[in-house]
Amino acid sequence: YRRQRQMCIRDSLPTEDYHYGMKVDVQKVLYRTDVSDKRGVVPVIMVFTDSQGETHKMRFLEWGGRYDG
């Protein structure tokens, strides 16, 4: 049930794109895309609450965790 609720919240929020230098107030991370099996730079979605208790969804780029060297 908890996972379903998190997915519902994640899907219903508008997505804000992160830009370098943005100030982000993250109090608690509720969801984060798992990129451990991805290669290269990949998009990540993070759903979090801020210090005021409001929930946000942000998209940013991050290096995946897979390396085939």
JSON list of N, CA and C in Angstrom, two decimals:
[
{"chain": "A", "resi": 1, "resn": "TYR", "atom": "N", "xyz": [0.82, -1.20, 0.00]},
{"chain": "A", "resi": 1, "resn": "TYR", "atom": "CA", "xyz": [0.00, 0.00, 0.00]},
{"chain": "A", "resi": 1, "resn": "TYR", "atom": "C", "xyz": [0.86, 1.27, 0.00]},
{"chain": "A", "resi": 2, "resn": "ARG", "atom": "N", "xyz": [1.90, 1.26, 0.81]},
{"chain": "A", "resi": 2, "resn": "ARG", "atom": "CA", "xyz": [2.77, 2.45, 0.90]},
{"chain": "A", "resi": 2, "resn": "ARG", "atom": "C", "xyz": [3.39, 2.77, -0.45]},
{"chain": "A", "resi": 3, "resn": "ARG", "atom": "N", "xyz": [3.86, 1.74, -1.15]},
{"chain": "A", "resi": 3, "resn": "ARG", "atom": "CA", "xyz": [4.48, 1.94, -2.46]},
{"chain": "A", "resi": 3, "resn": "ARG", "atom": "C", "xyz": [3.47, 2.50, -3.46]},
{"chain": "A", "resi": 4, "resn": "GLN", "atom": "N", "xyz": [2.23, 2.00, -3.42]},
{"chain": "A", "resi": 4, "resn": "GLN", "atom": "CA", "xyz": [1.18, 2.50, -4.31]},
{"chain": "A", "resi": 4, "resn": "GLN", "atom": "C", "xyz": [0.90, 3.98, -4.04]},
{"chain": "A", "resi": 5, "resn": "ARG", "atom": "N", "xyz": [0.87, 4.35, -2.76]},
{"chain": "A", "resi": 5, "resn": "ARG", "atom": "CA", "xyz": [0.62, 5.73, -2.38]},
{"chain": "A", "resi": 5, "resn": "ARG", "atom": "C", "xyz": [1.74, 6.63, -2.88]},
{"chain": "A", "resi": 6, "resn": "GLN", "atom": "N", "xyz": [2.99, 6.18, -2.73]},
{"chain": "A", "resi": 6, "resn": "GLN", "atom": "CA", "xyz": [4.13, 6.96, -3.21]},
{"chain": "A", "resi": 6, "resn": "GLN", "atom": "C", "xyz": [4.06, 7.14, -4.71]},
{"chain": "A", "resi": 7, "resn": "MET", "atom": "N", "xyz": [3.69, 6.09, -5.46]},
{"chain": "A", "resi": 7, "resn": "MET", "atom": "CA", "xyz": [3.59, 6.19, -6.91]},
{"chain": "A", "resi": 7, "resn": "MET", "atom": "C", "xyz": [2.49, 7.16, -7.30]},
{"chain": "A", "resi": 8, "resn": "CYS", "atom": "N", "xyz": [1.37, 7.14, -6.59]},
{"chain": "A", "resi": 8, "resn": "CYS", "atom": "CA", "xyz": [0.25, 8.04, -6.87]},
{"chain": "A", "resi": 8, "resn": "CYS", "atom": "C", "xyz": [0.68, 9.49, -6.66]},
{"chain": "A", "resi": 9, "resn": "ILE", "atom": "N", "xyz": [1.35, 9.75, -5.54]},
{"chain": "A", "resi": 9, "resn": "ILE", "atom": "CA", "xyz": [1.84, 11.10, -5.26]},
{"chain": "A", "resi": 9, "resn": "ILE", "atom": "C", "xyz": [2.83, 11.52, -6.34]},
{"chain": "A", "resi": 10, "resn": "ARG", "atom": "N", "xyz": [3.75, 10.63, -6.68]},
{"chain": "A", "resi": 10, "resn": "ARG", "atom": "CA", "xyz": [4.78, 10.94, -7.68]},
{"chain": "A", "resi": 10, "resn": "ARG", "atom": "C", "xyz": [4.15, 11.28, -9.02]},
{"chain": "A", "resi": 11, "resn": "ASP", "atom": "N", "xyz": [3.16, 10.53, -9.43]},
{"chain": "A", "resi": 11, "resn": "ASP", "atom": "CA", "xyz": [2.54, 10.73, -10.74]},
{"chain": "A", "resi": 11, "resn": "ASP", "atom": "C", "xyz": [1.65, 11.97, -10.80]},
{"chain": "A", "resi": 12, "resn": "SER", "atom": "N", "xyz": [1.11, 12.41, -9.67]},
{"chain": "A", "resi": 12, "resn": "SER", "atom": "CA", "xyz": [0.16, 13.53, -9.69]},
{"chain": "A", "resi": 12, "resn": "SER", "atom": "C", "xyz": [0.83, 14.91, -9.54]},
{"chain": "A", "resi": 13, "resn": "LEU", "atom": "N", "xyz": [2.08, 14.94, -9.13]},
{"chain": "A", "resi": 13, "resn": "LEU", "atom": "CA", "xyz": [2.76, 16.23, -8.94]},
{"chain": "A", "resi": 13, "resn": "LEU", "atom": "C", "xyz": [3.34, 16.77, -10.24]},
{"chain": "A", "resi": 14, "resn": "PRO", "atom": "N", "xyz": [3.34, 18.09, -10.41]},
{"chain": "A", "resi": 14, "resn": "PRO", "atom": "CA", "xyz": [4.04, 18.66, -11.57]},
{"chain": "A", "resi": 14, "resn": "PRO", "atom": "C", "xyz": [5.55, 18.50, -11.37]},
{"chain": "A", "resi": 15, "resn": "THR", "atom": "N", "xyz": [6.25, 18.28, -12.46]},
{"chain": "A", "resi": 15, "resn": "THR", "atom": "CA", "xyz": [7.70, 18.07, -12.40]},
{"chain": "A", "resi": 15, "resn": "THR", "atom": "C", "xyz": [8.43, 19.38, -12.63]},
{"chain": "A", "resi": 16, "resn": "GLU", "atom": "N", "xyz": [9.35, 19.69, -11.73]},
{"chain": "A", "resi": 16, "resn": "GLU", "atom": "CA", "xyz": [10.19, 20.87, -11.87]},
{"chain": "A", "resi": 16, "resn": "GLU", "atom": "C", "xyz": [11.58, 20.40, -12.29]},
{"chain": "A", "resi": 17, "resn": "ASP", "atom": "N", "xyz": [12.13, 21.00, -13.34]},
{"chain": "A", "resi": 17, "resn": "ASP", "atom": "CA", "xyz": [13.47, 20.65, -13.79]},
{"chain": "A", "resi": 17, "resn": "ASP", "atom": "C", "xyz": [14.51, 21.42, -12.98]},
{"chain": "A", "resi": 18, "resn": "TYR", "atom": "N", "xyz": [15.50, 20.70, -12.49]},
{"chain": "A", "resi": 18, "resn": "TYR", "atom": "CA", "xyz": [16.58, 21.33, -11.73]},
{"chain": "A", "resi": 18, "resn": "TYR", "atom": "C", "xyz": [17.52, 22.03, -12.70]},
{"chain": "A", "resi": 19, "resn": "HIS", "atom": "N", "xyz": [17.95, 23.21, -12.32]},
{"chain": "A", "resi": 19, "resn": "HIS", "atom": "CA", "xyz": [18.96, 23.97, -13.07]},
{"chain": "A", "resi": 19, "resn": "HIS", "atom": "C", "xyz": [20.10, 24.29, -12.13]},
{"chain": "A", "resi": 20, "resn": "TYR", "atom": "N", "xyz": [21.31, 24.26, -12.64]},
{"chain": "A", "resi": 20, "resn": "TYR", "atom": "CA", "xyz": [22.50, 24.52, -11.83]},
{"chain": "A", "resi": 20, "resn": "TYR", "atom": "C", "xyz": [22.34, 25.81, -11.04]},
{"chain": "A", "resi": 21, "resn": "GLY", "atom": "N", "xyz": [22.62, 25.73, -9.75]},
{"chain": "A", "resi": 21, "resn": "GLY", "atom": "CA", "xyz": [22.55, 26.90, -8.88]},
{"chain": "A", "resi": 21, "resn": "GLY", "atom": "C", "xyz": [21.23, 27.08, -8.17]},
{"chain": "A", "resi": 22, "resn": "MET", "atom": "N", "xyz": [20.21, 26.27, -8.52]},
{"chain": "A", "resi": 22, "resn": "MET", "atom": "CA", "xyz": [18.92, 26.38, -7.85]},
{"chain": "A", "resi": 22, "resn": "MET", "atom": "C", "xyz": [19.07, 26.04, -6.37]},
{"chain": "A", "resi": 23, "resn": "LYS", "atom": "N", "xyz": [18.39, 26.77, -5.53]},
{"chain": "A", "resi": 23, "resn": "LYS", "atom": "CA", "xyz": [18.35, 26.43, -4.11]},
{"chain": "A", "resi": 23, "resn": "LYS", "atom": "C", "xyz": [17.20, 25.45, -3.92]},
{"chain": "A", "resi": 24, "resn": "VAL", "atom": "N", "xyz": [17.51, 24.28, -3.36]},
{"chain": "A", "resi": 24, "resn": "VAL", "atom": "CA", "xyz": [16.49, 23.24, -3.17]},
{"chain": "A", "resi": 24, "resn": "VAL", "atom": "C", "xyz": [16.41, 22.94, -1.67]},
{"chain": "A", "resi": 25, "resn": "ASP", "atom": "N", "xyz": [15.22, 23.03, -1.13]},
{"chain": "A", "resi": 25, "resn": "ASP", "atom": "CA", "xyz": [14.96, 22.79, 0.29]},
{"chain": "A", "resi": 25, "resn": "ASP", "atom": "C", "xyz": [14.43, 21.36, 0.43]},
{"chain": "A", "resi": 26, "resn": "VAL", "atom": "N", "xyz": [15.32, 20.42, 0.74]},
{"chain": "A", "resi": 26, "resn": "VAL", "atom": "CA", "xyz": [14.93, 19.01, 0.88]},
{"chain": "A", "resi": 26, "resn": "VAL", "atom": "C", "xyz": [15.00, 18.64, 2.36]},
{"chain": "A", "resi": 27, "resn": "GLN", "atom": "N", "xyz": [13.84, 18.33, 2.91]},
{"chain": "A", "resi": 27, "resn": "GLN", "atom": "CA", "xyz": [13.78, 17.88, 4.29]},
{"chain": "A", "resi": 27, "resn": "GLN", "atom": "C", "xyz": [13.82, 16.35, 4.35]},
{"chain": "A", "resi": 28, "resn": "LYS", "atom": "N", "xyz": [13.03, 15.70, 3.45]},
{"chain": "A", "resi": 28, "resn": "LYS", "atom": "CA", "xyz": [12.95, 14.24, 3.45]},
{"chain": "A", "resi": 28, "resn": "LYS", "atom": "C", "xyz": [12.68, 13.76, 2.03]},
{"chain": "A", "resi": 29, "resn": "VAL", "atom": "N", "xyz": [13.46, 12.77, 1.57]},
{"chain": "A", "resi": 29, "resn": "VAL", "atom": "CA", "xyz": [13.26, 12.18, 0.25]},
{"chain": "A", "resi": 29, "resn": "VAL", "atom": "C", "xyz": [12.22, 11.07, 0.38]},
{"chain": "A", "resi": 30, "resn": "LEU", "atom": "N", "xyz": [11.16, 11.15, -0.44]},
{"chain": "A", "resi": 30, "resn": "LEU", "atom": "CA", "xyz": [10.10, 10.14, -0.43]},
{"chain": "A", "resi": 30, "resn": "LEU", "atom": "C", "xyz": [10.30, 9.10, -1.52]},
{"chain": "A", "resi": 31, "resn": "TYR", "atom": "N", "xyz": [10.88, 9.51, -2.64]},
{"chain": "A", "resi": 31, "resn": "TYR", "atom": "CA", "xyz": [11.11, 8.61, -3.77]},
{"chain": "A", "resi": 31, "resn": "TYR", "atom": "C", "xyz": [12.28, 9.14, -4.57]},
{"chain": "A", "resi": 32, "resn": "ARG", "atom": "N", "xyz": [13.05, 8.22, -5.13]},
{"chain": "A", "resi": 32, "resn": "ARG", "atom": "CA", "xyz": [14.17, 8.59, -5.99]},
{"chain": "A", "resi": 32, "resn": "ARG", "atom": "C", "xyz": [14.37, 7.47, -7.00]},
{"chain": "A", "resi": 33, "resn": "THR", "atom": "N", "xyz": [14.54, 7.83, -8.27]},
{"chain": "A", "resi": 33, "resn": "THR", "atom": "CA", "xyz": [14.76, 6.85, -9.31]},
{"chain": "A", "resi": 33, "resn": "THR", "atom": "C", "xyz": [16.04, 6.06, -9.02]},
{"chain": "A", "resi": 34, "resn": "ASP", "atom": "N", "xyz": [15.96, 4.74, -9.17]},
{"chain": "A", "resi": 34, "resn": "ASP", "atom": "CA", "xyz": [17.14, 3.90, -9.00]},
{"chain": "A", "resi": 34, "resn": "ASP", "atom": "C", "xyz": [17.92, 3.86, -10.31]},
{"chain": "A", "resi": 35, "resn": "VAL", "atom": "N", "xyz": [19.14, 4.37, -10.29]},
{"chain": "A", "resi": 35, "resn": "VAL", "atom": "CA", "xyz": [19.96, 4.40, -11.51]},
{"chain": "A", "resi": 35, "resn": "VAL", "atom": "C", "xyz": [21.18, 3.49, -11.37]},
{"chain": "A", "resi": 36, "resn": "SER", "atom": "N", "xyz": [21.16, 2.59, -10.40]},
{"chain": "A", "resi": 36, "resn": "SER", "atom": "CA", "xyz": [22.31, 1.73, -10.15]},
{"chain": "A", "resi": 36, "resn": "SER", "atom": "C", "xyz": [22.62, 0.80, -11.32]},
{"chain": "A", "resi": 37, "resn": "ASP", "atom": "N", "xyz": [21.62, 0.49, -12.15]},
{"chain": "A", "resi": 37, "resn": "ASP", "atom": "CA", "xyz": [21.85, -0.40, -13.29]},
{"chain": "A", "resi": 37, "resn": "ASP", "atom": "C", "xyz": [21.91, 0.35, -14.62]},
{"chain": "A", "resi": 38, "resn": "LYS", "atom": "N", "xyz": [21.97, 1.66, -14.56]},
{"chain": "A", "resi": 38, "resn": "LYS", "atom": "CA", "xyz": [22.02, 2.49, -15.78]},
{"chain": "A", "resi": 38, "resn": "LYS", "atom": "C", "xyz": [23.44, 2.92, -16.09]},
{"chain": "A", "resi": 39, "resn": "ARG", "atom": "N", "xyz": [23.70, 3.20, -17.35]},
{"chain": "A", "resi": 39, "resn": "ARG", "atom": "CA", "xyz": [25.02, 3.61, -17.81]},
{"chain": "A", "resi": 39, "resn": "ARG", "atom": "C", "xyz": [24.95, 5.01, -18.38]},
{"chain": "A", "resi": 40, "resn": "GLY", "atom": "N", "xyz": [25.96, 5.82, -18.08]},
{"chain": "A", "resi": 40, "resn": "GLY", "atom": "CA", "xyz": [26.01, 7.18, -18.62]},
{"chain": "A", "resi": 40, "resn": "GLY", "atom": "C", "xyz": [25.18, 8.15, -17.79]},
{"chain": "A", "resi": 41, "resn": "VAL", "atom": "N", "xyz": [24.91, 9.30, -18.37]},
{"chain": "A", "resi": 41, "resn": "VAL", "atom": "CA", "xyz": [24.10, 10.32, -17.71]},
{"chain": "A", "resi": 41, "resn": "VAL", "atom": "C", "xyz": [22.63, 10.03, -17.98]},
{"chain": "A", "resi": 42, "resn": "VAL", "atom": "N", "xyz": [21.86, 9.93, -16.92]},
{"chain": "A", "resi": 42, "resn": "VAL", "atom": "CA", "xyz": [20.45, 9.55, -17.04]},
{"chain": "A", "resi": 42, "resn": "VAL", "atom": "C", "xyz": [19.57, 10.49, -16.23]},
{"chain": "A", "resi": 43, "resn": "PRO", "atom": "N", "xyz": [18.30, 10.64, -16.63]},
{"chain": "A", "resi": 43, "resn": "PRO", "atom": "CA", "xyz": [17.38, 11.48, -15.86]},
{"chain": "A", "resi": 43, "resn": "PRO", "atom": "C", "xyz": [16.96, 10.78, -14.57]},
{"chain": "A", "resi": 44, "resn": "VAL", "atom": "N", "xyz": [16.82, 11.55, -13.51]},
{"chain": "A", "resi": 44, "resn": "VAL", "atom": "CA", "xyz": [16.40, 11.05, -12.21]},
{"chain": "A", "resi": 44, "resn": "VAL", "atom": "C", "xyz": [15.21, 11.88, -11.76]},
{"chain": "A", "resi": 45, "resn": "ILE", "atom": "N", "xyz": [14.22, 11.22, -11.18]},
{"chain": "A", "resi": 45, "resn": "ILE", "atom": "CA", "xyz": [13.09, 11.89, -10.56]},
{"chain": "A", "resi": 45, "resn": "ILE", "atom": "C", "xyz": [13.22, 11.73, -9.05]},
{"chain": "A", "resi": 46, "resn": "MET", "atom": "N", "xyz": [13.07, 12.82, -8.34]},
{"chain": "A", "resi": 46, "resn": "MET", "atom": "CA", "xyz": [13.10, 12.77, -6.88]},
{"chain": "A", "resi": 46, "resn": "MET", "atom": "C", "xyz": [11.84, 13.47, -6.36]},
{"chain": "A", "resi": 47, "resn": "VAL", "atom": "N", "xyz": [11.12, 12.78, -5.47]},
{"chain": "A", "resi": 47, "resn": "VAL", "atom": "CA", "xyz": [9.97, 13.36, -4.79]},
{"chain": "A", "resi": 47, "resn": "VAL", "atom": "C", "xyz": [10.39, 13.57, -3.35]},
{"chain": "A", "resi": 48, "resn": "PHE", "atom": "N", "xyz": [10.14, 14.77, -2.84]},
{"chain": "A", "resi": 48, "resn": "PHE", "atom": "CA", "xyz": [10.61, 15.10, -1.50]},
{"chain": "A", "resi": 48, "resn": "PHE", "atom": "C", "xyz": [9.69, 16.10, -0.83]},
{"chain": "A", "resi": 49, "resn": "THR", "atom": "N", "xyz": [9.80, 16.18, 0.48]},
{"chain": "A", "resi": 49, "resn": "THR", "atom": "CA", "xyz": [9.12, 17.23, 1.22]},
{"chain": "A", "resi": 49, "resn": "THR", "atom": "C", "xyz": [10.15, 18.28, 1.62]},
{"chain": "A", "resi": 50, "resn": "ASP", "atom": "N", "xyz": [9.69, 19.53, 1.67]},
{"chain": "A", "resi": 50, "resn": "ASP", "atom": "CA", "xyz": [10.58, 20.61, 2.08]},
{"chain": "A", "resi": 50, "resn": "ASP", "atom": "C", "xyz": [10.37, 20.92, 3.57]},
{"chain": "A", "resi": 51, "resn": "SER", "atom": "N", "xyz": [11.06, 21.91, 4.08]},
{"chain": "A", "resi": 51, "resn": "SER", "atom": "CA", "xyz": [11.00, 22.23, 5.50]},
{"chain": "A", "resi": 51, "resn": "SER", "atom": "C", "xyz": [9.63, 22.78, 5.92]},
{"chain": "A", "resi": 52, "resn": "GLN", "atom": "N", "xyz": [8.79, 23.14, 4.95]},
{"chain": "A", "resi": 52, "resn": "GLN", "atom": "CA", "xyz": [7.43, 23.61, 5.24]},
{"chain": "A", "resi": 52, "resn": "GLN", "atom": "C", "xyz": [6.42, 22.48, 5.16]},
{"chain": "A", "resi": 53, "resn": "GLY", "atom": "N", "xyz": [6.89, 21.26, 4.81]},
{"chain": "A", "resi": 53, "resn": "GLY", "atom": "CA", "xyz": [6.00, 20.10, 4.70]},
{"chain": "A", "resi": 53, "resn": "GLY", "atom": "C", "xyz": [5.34, 19.93, 3.35]},
{"chain": "A", "resi": 54, "resn": "GLU", "atom": "N", "xyz": [5.70, 20.78, 2.38]},
{"chain": "A", "resi": 54, "resn": "GLU", "atom": "CA", "xyz": [5.13, 20.68, 1.04]},
{"chain": "A", "resi": 54, "resn": "GLU", "atom": "C", "xyz": [5.89, 19.62, 0.23]},
{"chain": "A", "resi": 55, "resn": "THR", "atom": "N", "xyz": [5.17, 18.92, -0.64]},
{"chain": "A", "resi": 55, "resn": "THR", "atom": "CA", "xyz": [5.76, 17.86, -1.46]},
{"chain": "A", "resi": 55, "resn": "THR", "atom": "C", "xyz": [6.08, 18.39, -2.85]},
{"chain": "A", "resi": 56, "resn": "HIS", "atom": "N", "xyz": [7.26, 18.03, -3.36]},
{"chain": "A", "resi": 56, "resn": "HIS", "atom": "CA", "xyz": [7.73, 18.49, -4.67]},
{"chain": "A", "resi": 56, "resn": "HIS", "atom": "C", "xyz": [8.27, 17.30, -5.47]},
{"chain": "A", "resi": 57, "resn": "LYS", "atom": "N", "xyz": [8.27, 17.46, -6.79]},
{"chain": "A", "resi": 57, "resn": "LYS", "atom": "CA", "xyz": [8.89, 16.47, -7.68]},
{"chain": "A", "resi": 57, "resn": "LYS", "atom": "C", "xyz": [9.87, 17.20, -8.57]},
{"chain": "A", "resi": 58, "resn": "MET", "atom": "N", "xyz": [11.12, 16.73, -8.59]},
{"chain": "A", "resi": 58, "resn": "MET", "atom": "CA", "xyz": [12.17, 17.40, -9.35]},
{"chain": "A", "resi": 58, "resn": "MET", "atom": "C", "xyz": [12.87, 16.39, -10.26]},
{"chain": "A", "resi": 59, "resn": "ARG", "atom": "N", "xyz": [13.21, 16.87, -11.45]},
{"chain": "A", "resi": 59, "resn": "ARG", "atom": "CA", "xyz": [13.96, 16.04, -12.41]},
{"chain": "A", "resi": 59, "resn": "ARG", "atom": "C", "xyz": [15.35, 16.66, -12.58]},
{"chain": "A", "resi": 60, "resn": "PHE", "atom": "N", "xyz": [16.36, 15.79, -12.57]},
{"chain": "A", "resi": 60, "resn": "PHE", "atom": "CA", "xyz": [17.74, 16.24, -12.78]},
{"chain": "A", "resi": 60, "resn": "PHE", "atom": "C", "xyz": [18.53, 15.13, -13.43]},
{"chain": "A", "resi": 61, "resn": "LEU", "atom": "N", "xyz": [19.73, 15.42, -13.87]},
{"chain": "A", "resi": 61, "resn": "LEU", "atom": "CA", "xyz": [20.60, 14.43, -14.51]},
{"chain": "A", "resi": 61, "resn": "LEU", "atom": "C", "xyz": [21.66, 13.95, -13.54]},
{"chain": "A", "resi": 62, "resn": "GLU", "atom": "N", "xyz": [22.02, 12.67, -13.68]},
{"chain": "A", "resi": 62, "resn": "GLU", "atom": "CA", "xyz": [23.00, 12.07, -12.79]},
{"chain": "A", "resi": 62, "resn": "GLU", "atom": "C", "xyz": [23.69, 10.93, -13.53]},
{"chain": "A", "resi": 63, "resn": "TRP", "atom": "N", "xyz": [24.93, 10.65, -13.16]},
{"chain": "A", "resi": 63, "resn": "TRP", "atom": "CA", "xyz": [25.63, 9.51, -13.71]},
{"chain": "A", "resi": 63, "resn": "TRP", "atom": "C", "xyz": [25.01, 8.23, -13.17]},
{"chain": "A", "resi": 64, "resn": "GLY", "atom": "N", "xyz": [24.74, 7.28, -14.07]},
{"chain": "A", "resi": 64, "resn": "GLY", "atom": "CA", "xyz": [24.24, 5.97, -13.64]},
{"chain": "A", "resi": 64, "resn": "GLY", "atom": "C", "xyz": [25.35, 5.21, -12.91]},
{"chain": "A", "resi": 65, "resn": "GLY", "atom": "N", "xyz": [24.94, 4.18, -12.19]},
{"chain": "A", "resi": 65, "resn": "GLY", "atom": "CA", "xyz": [25.89, 3.43, -11.37]},
{"chain": "A", "resi": 65, "resn": "GLY", "atom": "C", "xyz": [26.55, 2.26, -12.07]},
{"chain": "A", "resi": 66, "resn": "ARG", "atom": "N", "xyz": [26.17, 1.98, -13.30]},
{"chain": "A", "resi": 66, "resn": "ARG", "atom": "CA", "xyz": [26.73, 0.83, -14.00]},
{"chain": "A", "resi": 66, "resn": "ARG", "atom": "C", "xyz": [27.96, 1.23, -14.77]},
{"chain": "A", "resi": 67, "resn": "TYR", "atom": "N", "xyz": [29.00, 0.44, -14.60]},
{"chain": "A", "resi": 67, "resn": "TYR", "atom": "CA", "xyz": [30.24, 0.69, -15.34]},
{"chain": "A", "resi": 67, "resn": "TYR", "atom": "C", "xyz": [30.73, -0.64, -15.90]},
{"chain": "A", "resi": 68, "resn": "ASP", "atom": "N", "xyz": [30.88, -0.71, -17.19]},
{"chain": "A", "resi": 68, "resn": "ASP", "atom": "CA", "xyz": [31.37, -1.91, -17.86]},
{"chain": "A", "resi": 68, "resn": "ASP", "atom": "C", "xyz": [32.76, -1.63, -18.41]},
{"chain": "A", "resi": 69, "resn": "GLY", "atom": "N", "xyz": [33.74, -1.52, -17.53]},
{"chain": "A", "resi": 69, "resn": "GLY", "atom": "CA", "xyz": [35.09, -1.14, -17.95]},
{"chain": "A", "resi": 69, "resn": "GLY", "atom": "C", "xyz": [35.94, -2.28, -18.10]}
]
